[in-house]
Amino acid sequence: AVQGALAGETAAKFAQNVRHVDVRAKRLTQISAEIHAPLLRQRGFSPRWVTQALQGIMVPNFILYVKTEERLKAALTYVEYLRDHQAPLLMADDLHELRQAHETVNMILNAEMKLRASLMRTESRGSHYREDYPERNDNEWLAWIKIRQGADGRMELVKHPIPAKASL
């Protein structure tokens, strides 16, 4: 529940110490083309449709509230399919749909992060309840799960002990 606040604070601290970086015009053109690509597609998927499919995966109580490894892996497989086969083909008819397309891509990424973290945390704690690990386990899991992009571009999850003076 505090992931956005922590991420925002950490990003702000990081940004204060970053030196100015010049970006070449060619790279800016490439970024602009990537941002506007859904507007140029003649065929593809509606962001609303993909978002509804994603909600159908993530919202059921047996994924959102009462979890097991088997169901989490099944949901992750479907989310990976959306990420790899539908998100790259999102299309937009106007700027409003373009915003929705980018939000949909971010929702897919967020769902993948939540599913991977839920699979990694082999205990129950707060609103994270695992039927296959029904007990809280402070010895192993009094920790945050940090997610970062690895050198190969894939998601890396790391268990990080909660500092004694953590501000939540």
XYZ file of C-alpha atoms in Angstrom:
168
model
C 0.000 0.000 0.000
C 2.982 2.324 0.355
C 4.851 1.285 -2.764
C 4.005 4.445 -4.709
C 4.984 6.772 -1.859
C 8.315 5.012 -1.333
C 9.017 4.942 -5.051
C 8.221 8.651 -5.375
C 10.443 9.663 -2.459
C 13.307 7.510 -3.709
C 12.989 8.858 -7.259
C 12.979 12.452 -5.989
C 16.151 11.869 -3.944
C 17.814 10.195 -6.925
C 16.842 13.030 -9.279
C 18.438 15.645 -7.007
C 21.880 14.134 -7.605
C 21.674 13.336 -11.316
C 23.742 15.463 -13.625
C 22.229 16.875 -16.800
C 22.352 14.410 -19.676
C 22.203 15.482 -23.294
C 19.986 13.281 -25.421
C 20.770 13.096 -29.112
C 18.102 14.225 -31.558
C 18.025 10.769 -33.154
C 17.139 9.197 -29.780
C 14.446 11.830 -29.134
C 12.931 11.046 -32.532
C 12.959 7.335 -31.676
C 11.280 7.957 -28.303
C 8.620 10.123 -29.944
C 7.930 7.406 -32.530
C 7.541 4.796 -29.761
C 5.164 7.051 -27.828
C 2.990 7.760 -30.868
C 3.104 4.255 -32.422
C -0.435 3.282 -31.274
C -1.816 6.247 -33.255
C -0.231 4.939 -36.456
C -1.503 1.351 -36.244
C -4.355 0.406 -38.543
C -4.940 -2.939 -36.819
C -4.476 -4.068 -33.259
C -6.122 -4.141 -29.864
C -8.173 -1.520 -28.086
C -6.653 -0.411 -24.764
C -10.094 -0.792 -23.167
C -10.360 -4.396 -24.302
C -6.857 -5.325 -23.061
C -7.525 -3.544 -19.747
C -10.732 -5.557 -19.318
C -8.828 -8.776 -20.035
C -6.211 -7.780 -17.447
C -8.890 -7.007 -14.869
C -10.416 -10.403 -15.534
C -7.078 -11.962 -14.584
C -6.187 -9.841 -11.558
C -9.494 -8.996 -9.847
C -10.889 -12.439 -8.915
C -10.644 -13.045 -5.169
C -8.574 -16.203 -5.771
C -5.793 -14.022 -7.247
C -6.277 -10.725 -5.425
C -6.928 -12.022 -1.902
C -6.589 -15.794 -1.502
C -3.485 -16.895 -3.374
C -1.702 -20.146 -4.179
C 1.433 -20.740 -6.215
C -0.513 -22.621 -8.882
C -3.069 -19.844 -9.437
C -0.441 -17.081 -9.289
C 1.656 -18.866 -11.934
C -1.407 -19.295 -14.145
C -2.269 -15.592 -13.836
C 1.362 -14.645 -14.530
C 1.371 -16.728 -17.710
C -1.677 -14.834 -18.977
C -0.205 -11.442 -17.974
C 3.027 -12.325 -19.814
C 0.919 -13.139 -22.867
C -0.742 -9.716 -22.678
C 2.686 -8.096 -22.260
C 4.291 -9.915 -25.178
C 1.459 -10.285 -27.693
C -1.204 -7.667 -27.072
C 0.522 -4.649 -25.517
C 2.839 -4.231 -28.544
C -0.244 -4.086 -30.791
C -2.302 -1.541 -28.881
C -3.861 1.029 -31.156
C -5.377 4.451 -30.586
C -7.690 6.632 -32.644
C -6.982 9.830 -30.702
C -4.848 11.282 -27.908
C -7.274 10.066 -25.245
C -6.873 6.475 -26.440
C -3.119 7.017 -26.730
C -3.059 7.842 -23.007
C -5.161 4.759 -22.329
C -2.759 2.610 -24.369
C 0.202 3.747 -22.288
C -1.760 3.293 -19.054
C -2.653 -0.241 -20.151
C 1.009 -1.093 -20.743
C 1.835 0.248 -17.275
C -1.030 -1.734 -15.702
C 0.326 -4.914 -17.304
C 3.779 -4.159 -15.891
C 2.280 -3.471 -12.451
C 0.310 -6.725 -12.541
C 3.438 -8.669 -13.447
C 5.339 -7.077 -10.548
C 2.564 -7.880 -8.073
C 2.282 -11.479 -9.241
C 6.034 -12.072 -9.126
C 6.303 -10.515 -5.652
C 3.330 -12.587 -4.461
C 5.011 -15.746 -5.748
C 8.280 -14.848 -4.049
C 6.720 -14.093 -0.645
C 6.099 -17.561 0.773
C 4.096 -16.488 3.814
C 0.880 -14.668 4.665
C 1.068 -11.077 5.903
C -1.587 -8.363 5.995
C -3.688 -8.449 2.839
C -1.250 -10.923 1.246
C -2.758 -14.315 2.079
C -1.287 -17.507 0.639
C -3.360 -20.656 1.183
C -0.196 -22.695 0.647
C 1.704 -20.585 3.255
C -1.004 -19.498 5.725
C 1.327 -18.400 8.548
C 3.282 -15.183 8.956
C 7.043 -15.831 8.980
C 8.995 -12.887 10.421
C 12.251 -14.857 10.515
C 12.286 -15.123 6.719
C 9.940 -12.391 5.535
C 10.236 -9.287 7.704
C 11.491 -7.743 4.499
C 10.607 -5.657 1.490
C 10.668 -7.122 -1.978
C 12.490 -4.727 -4.271
C 12.031 -5.040 -8.002
C 14.467 -3.737 -10.576
C 15.305 -4.218 -14.210
C 18.254 -6.549 -14.646
C 21.078 -6.159 -17.137
C 19.241 -8.532 -19.478
C 16.095 -6.374 -19.315
C 14.207 -8.909 -17.224
C 12.622 -8.253 -13.871
C 14.775 -9.037 -10.823
C 13.274 -9.423 -7.349
C 15.419 -9.003 -4.263
C 14.454 -9.536 -0.637
C 15.657 -6.532 1.381
C 15.504 -6.463 5.214
C 13.354 -3.662 6.592
C 15.621 -1.107 8.289
C 15.048 -0.629 12.019
C 14.024 3.006 11.447
C 11.889 2.497 8.365
C 9.418 5.274 7.701
C 6.270 3.867 6.192
